[in-house]
Short mmCIF file of C-alpha atoms in Angstrom, two decimals:
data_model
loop_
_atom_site.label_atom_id
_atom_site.label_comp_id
_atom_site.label_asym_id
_atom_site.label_seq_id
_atom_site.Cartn_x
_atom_site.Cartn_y
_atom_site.Cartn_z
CA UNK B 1 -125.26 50.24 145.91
CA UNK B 2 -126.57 54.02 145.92
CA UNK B 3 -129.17 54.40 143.36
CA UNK B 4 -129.90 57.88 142.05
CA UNK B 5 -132.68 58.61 139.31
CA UNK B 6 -133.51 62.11 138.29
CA UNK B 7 -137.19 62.89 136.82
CA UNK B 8 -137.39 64.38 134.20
CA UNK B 9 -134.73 63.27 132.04
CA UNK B 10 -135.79 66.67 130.02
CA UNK B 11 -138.05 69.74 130.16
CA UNK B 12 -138.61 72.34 128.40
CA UNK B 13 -141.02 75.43 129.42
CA UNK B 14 -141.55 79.06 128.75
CA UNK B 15 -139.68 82.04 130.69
CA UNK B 16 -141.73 82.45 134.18
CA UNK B 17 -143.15 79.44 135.00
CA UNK B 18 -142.05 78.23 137.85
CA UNK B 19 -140.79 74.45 138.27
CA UNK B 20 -139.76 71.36 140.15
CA UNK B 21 -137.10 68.71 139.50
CA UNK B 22 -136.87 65.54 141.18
CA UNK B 23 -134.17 63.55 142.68
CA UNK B 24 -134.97 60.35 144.21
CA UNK B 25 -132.41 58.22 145.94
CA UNK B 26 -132.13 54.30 147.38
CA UNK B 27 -130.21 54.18 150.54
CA UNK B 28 -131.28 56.71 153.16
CA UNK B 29 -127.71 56.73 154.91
CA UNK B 30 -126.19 59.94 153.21
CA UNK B 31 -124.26 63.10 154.79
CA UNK B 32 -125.54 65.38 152.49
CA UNK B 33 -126.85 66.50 148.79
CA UNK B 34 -125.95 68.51 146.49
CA UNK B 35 -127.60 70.38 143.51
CA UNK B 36 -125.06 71.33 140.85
CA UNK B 37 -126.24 72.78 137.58
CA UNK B 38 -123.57 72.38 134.23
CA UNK B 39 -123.61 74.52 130.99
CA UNK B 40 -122.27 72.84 128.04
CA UNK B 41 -118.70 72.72 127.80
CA UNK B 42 -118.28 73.74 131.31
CA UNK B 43 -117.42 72.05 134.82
CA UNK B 44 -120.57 72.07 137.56
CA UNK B 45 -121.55 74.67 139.90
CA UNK B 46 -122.85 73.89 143.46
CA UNK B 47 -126.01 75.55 144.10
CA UNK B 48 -127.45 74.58 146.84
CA UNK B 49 -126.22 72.01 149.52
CA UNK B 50 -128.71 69.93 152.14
CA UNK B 51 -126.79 68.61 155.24
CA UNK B 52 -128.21 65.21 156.34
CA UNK B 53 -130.22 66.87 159.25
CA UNK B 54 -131.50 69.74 157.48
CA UNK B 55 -134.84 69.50 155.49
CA UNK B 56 -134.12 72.41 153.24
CA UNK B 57 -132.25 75.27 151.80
CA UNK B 58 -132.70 78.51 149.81
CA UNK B 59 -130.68 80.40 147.50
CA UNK B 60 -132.46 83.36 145.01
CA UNK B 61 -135.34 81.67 143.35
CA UNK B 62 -133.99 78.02 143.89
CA UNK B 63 -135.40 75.83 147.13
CA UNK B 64 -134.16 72.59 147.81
CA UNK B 65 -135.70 70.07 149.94
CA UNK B 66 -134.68 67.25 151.27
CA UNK B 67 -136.76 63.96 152.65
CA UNK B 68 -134.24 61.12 153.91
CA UNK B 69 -137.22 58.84 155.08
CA UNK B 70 -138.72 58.71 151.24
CA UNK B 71 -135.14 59.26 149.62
CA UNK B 72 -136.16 62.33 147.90
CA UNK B 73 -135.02 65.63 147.19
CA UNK B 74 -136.64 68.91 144.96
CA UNK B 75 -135.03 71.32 143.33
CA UNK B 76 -137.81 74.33 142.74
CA UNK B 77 -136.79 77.07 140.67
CA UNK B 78 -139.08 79.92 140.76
CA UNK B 79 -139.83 82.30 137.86
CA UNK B 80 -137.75 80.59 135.49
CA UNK B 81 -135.45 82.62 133.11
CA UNK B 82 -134.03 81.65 129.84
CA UNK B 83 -130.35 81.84 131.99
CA UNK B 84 -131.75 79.23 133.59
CA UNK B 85 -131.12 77.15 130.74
CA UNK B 86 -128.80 74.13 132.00
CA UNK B 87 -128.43 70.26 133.41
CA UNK B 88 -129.22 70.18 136.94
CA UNK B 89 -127.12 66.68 138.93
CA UNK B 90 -128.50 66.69 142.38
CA UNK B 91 -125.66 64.34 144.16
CA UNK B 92 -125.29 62.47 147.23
CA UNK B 93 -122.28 62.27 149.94
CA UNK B 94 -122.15 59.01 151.24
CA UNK B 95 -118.35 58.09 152.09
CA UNK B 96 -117.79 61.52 153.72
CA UNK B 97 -115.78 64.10 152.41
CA UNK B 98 -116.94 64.48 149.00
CA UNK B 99 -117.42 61.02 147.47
CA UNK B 100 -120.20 61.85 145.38
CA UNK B 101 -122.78 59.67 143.95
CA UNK B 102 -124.60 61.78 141.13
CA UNK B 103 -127.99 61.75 139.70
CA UNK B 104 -128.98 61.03 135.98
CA UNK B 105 -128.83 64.95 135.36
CA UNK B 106 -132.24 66.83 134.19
CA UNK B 107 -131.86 69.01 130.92
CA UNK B 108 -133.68 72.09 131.38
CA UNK B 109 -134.35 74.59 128.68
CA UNK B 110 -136.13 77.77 129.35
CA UNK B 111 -137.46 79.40 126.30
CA UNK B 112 -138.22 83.63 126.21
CA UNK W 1 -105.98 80.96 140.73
CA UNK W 2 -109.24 82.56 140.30
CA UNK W 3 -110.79 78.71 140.06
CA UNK W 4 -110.02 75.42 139.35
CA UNK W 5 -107.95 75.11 136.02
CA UNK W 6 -107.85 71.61 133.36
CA UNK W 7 -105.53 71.08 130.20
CA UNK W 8 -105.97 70.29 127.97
CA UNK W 9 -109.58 70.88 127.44
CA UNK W 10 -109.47 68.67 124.72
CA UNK W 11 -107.51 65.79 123.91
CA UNK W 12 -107.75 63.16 121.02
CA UNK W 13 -105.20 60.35 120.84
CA UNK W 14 -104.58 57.14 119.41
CA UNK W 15 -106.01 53.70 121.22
CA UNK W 16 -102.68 52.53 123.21
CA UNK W 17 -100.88 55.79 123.97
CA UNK W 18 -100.77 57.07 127.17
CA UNK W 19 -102.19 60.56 128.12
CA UNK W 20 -101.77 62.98 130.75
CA UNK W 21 -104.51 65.48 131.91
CA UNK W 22 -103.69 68.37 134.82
CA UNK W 23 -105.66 69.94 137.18
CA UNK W 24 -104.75 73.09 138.94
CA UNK W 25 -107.00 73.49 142.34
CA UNK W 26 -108.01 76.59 143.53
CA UNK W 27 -105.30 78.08 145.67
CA UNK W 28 -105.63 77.07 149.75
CA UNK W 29 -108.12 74.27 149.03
CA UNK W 30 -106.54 70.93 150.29
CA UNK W 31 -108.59 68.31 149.21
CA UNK W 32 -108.42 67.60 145.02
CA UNK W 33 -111.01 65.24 143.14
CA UNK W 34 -110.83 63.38 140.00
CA UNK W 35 -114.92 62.70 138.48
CA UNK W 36 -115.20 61.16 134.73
CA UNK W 37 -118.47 62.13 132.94
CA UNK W 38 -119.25 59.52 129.89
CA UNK W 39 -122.35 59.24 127.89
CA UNK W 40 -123.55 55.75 129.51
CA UNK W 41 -121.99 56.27 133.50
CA UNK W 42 -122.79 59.91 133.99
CA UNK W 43 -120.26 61.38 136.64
CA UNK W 44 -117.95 58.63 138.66
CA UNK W 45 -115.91 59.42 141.19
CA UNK W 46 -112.34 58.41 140.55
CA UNK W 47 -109.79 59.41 143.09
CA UNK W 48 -109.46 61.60 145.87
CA UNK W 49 -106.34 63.57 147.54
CA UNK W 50 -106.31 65.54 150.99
CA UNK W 51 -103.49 67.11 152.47
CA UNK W 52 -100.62 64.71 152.46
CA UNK W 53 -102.70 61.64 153.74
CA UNK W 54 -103.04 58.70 151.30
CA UNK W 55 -105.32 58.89 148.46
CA UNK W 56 -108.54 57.45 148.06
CA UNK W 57 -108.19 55.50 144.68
CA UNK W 58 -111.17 53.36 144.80
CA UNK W 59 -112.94 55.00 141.96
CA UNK W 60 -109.96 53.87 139.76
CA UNK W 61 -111.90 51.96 136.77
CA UNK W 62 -108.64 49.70 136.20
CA UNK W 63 -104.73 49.74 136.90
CA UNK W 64 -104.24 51.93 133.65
CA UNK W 65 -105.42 54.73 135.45
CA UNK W 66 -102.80 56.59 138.08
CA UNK W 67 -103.00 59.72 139.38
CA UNK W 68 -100.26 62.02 141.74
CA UNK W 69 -100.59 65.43 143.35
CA UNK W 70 -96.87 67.07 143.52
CA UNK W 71 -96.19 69.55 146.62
CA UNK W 72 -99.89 69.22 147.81
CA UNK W 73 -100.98 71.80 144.92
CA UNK W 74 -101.24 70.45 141.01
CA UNK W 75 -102.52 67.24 140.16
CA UNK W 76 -101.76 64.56 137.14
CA UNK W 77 -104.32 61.88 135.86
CA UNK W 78 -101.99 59.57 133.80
CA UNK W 79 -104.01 56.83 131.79
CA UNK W 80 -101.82 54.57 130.10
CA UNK W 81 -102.11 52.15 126.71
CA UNK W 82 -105.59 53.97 126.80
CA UNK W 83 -108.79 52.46 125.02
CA UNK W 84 -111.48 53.62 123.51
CA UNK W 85 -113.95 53.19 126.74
CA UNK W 86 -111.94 55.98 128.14
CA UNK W 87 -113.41 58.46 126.16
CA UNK W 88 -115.14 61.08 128.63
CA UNK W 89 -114.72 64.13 130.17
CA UNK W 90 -112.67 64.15 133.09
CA UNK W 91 -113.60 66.61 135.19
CA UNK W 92 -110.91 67.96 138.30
CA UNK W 93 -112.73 69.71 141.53
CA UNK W 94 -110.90 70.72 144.57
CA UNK W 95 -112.43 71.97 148.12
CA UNK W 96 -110.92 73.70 151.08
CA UNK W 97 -110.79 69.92 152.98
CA UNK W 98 -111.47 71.26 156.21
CA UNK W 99 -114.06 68.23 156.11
CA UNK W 100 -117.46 66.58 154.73
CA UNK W 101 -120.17 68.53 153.73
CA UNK W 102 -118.43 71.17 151.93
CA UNK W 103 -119.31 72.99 148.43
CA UNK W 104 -116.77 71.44 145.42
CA UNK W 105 -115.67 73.64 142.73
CA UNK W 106 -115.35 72.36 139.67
CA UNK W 107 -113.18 72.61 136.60
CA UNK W 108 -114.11 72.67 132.62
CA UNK W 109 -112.93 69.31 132.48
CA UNK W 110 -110.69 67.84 129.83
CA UNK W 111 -112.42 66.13 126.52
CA UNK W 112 -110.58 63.13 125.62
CA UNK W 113 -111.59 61.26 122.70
CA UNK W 114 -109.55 57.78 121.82
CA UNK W 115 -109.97 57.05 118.73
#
């Protein structure tokens, strides 16, 4: 069974710095992964999306990487902003079209 | 629609009735996803609909929990004689289901509480 562990569980930092979240991941056999973020009370948004082949992808200030061989993934968000502010669920596709396995979710606050 | 639309956003019933939740997809998209979010499973896929093929149900926690998709468009997550391990958010997405590896847009969700 797919195995997906987000580190940190929290984190809190001030408005600038720049930052990494981890997703690590047991079974190497995906199709792709996904970085969502969700604001309280609301659904997810996709952010960013890694086909299997692909080692990364950029969007603004976010960069995702992907490494199937380790079963890792990094979501770096650069110059953090207090908008920011939100859990990030990286998630994996491994049944094909769209049966998602999420991760634990990392709670990110971004303080001015 | 402008995006995918849930309701009720919040529910609170009774352990043992049954409830109904709704999901409108986004307009076009074939392919229509039912994901629960509770406090100790995170998000679990439930069921999945595309086009008019048979849906993927193997998410399905028990046989309480049915869901239909009328005319290829709206969606209904029926759980009956509910308990109070429902509880969760149960969150609708739908994509265009041309195939894998495509962005999912979510809904608010629906809040159910069983009390």
């Amino acid at each position: 069974k797919q195995e997906v562990t987000q580190i940190p569980a929290a984190l809190s930092v001030p408005e600038g710095e720049n930052l990494v979240l981890n997703c690590s991941f047991t079974d190497s056999a995906i199709y792709n992964l996904q970085w969502f973020r969700q604001d309280p009370g609301k659904g997810l948004t996709s952010l960013l999306l890694i086909q299997s082949s692909q080692r990364e992808q950029t969007s603004g200030r976010l960069n995702a990487s992907l490494d199937k061989s380790s079963g890792r993934s990094t979501l770096y968000i650069a110059a953090s902003q207090p908008g920011d502010s939100a859990t990030y669920l990286c998630a994996l596709e491994i049944g094909g079209f769209q049966k998602l396995v999420f991760g634990t979710g990392t709670r990110l606050l971004v303080s001015p | 629609g402008a995006g995918v639309s849930q309701s009720p956003s919040n529910k609170v019933t009774e352990k043992g009735k049954d409830v109904e939740l709704r999901c409108d997809p986004i307009s076009g998209h074939t392919a229509l996803y039912w994901y629960r979010q509770s406090l100790g499973q995170g998000l679990e896929f439930l069921i999945y609909f595309q086009g008019n093929s048979a849906p993927d149900k193997s998410g399905l926690p028990s046989d309480r929990f049915s869901a239909e998709r009328t005319g290829g468009s709206v969606s209904t997550l029926t759980i009956q004689r509910t308990q109070q391990e429902d509880s969760a958010v149960y969150l609708c997405a739908s994509s265009l289901g041309l195939g894998v590896s495509e962005k999912l847009f979510f809904g608010s969700g629906t809040q159910l509480s069983v009390l």
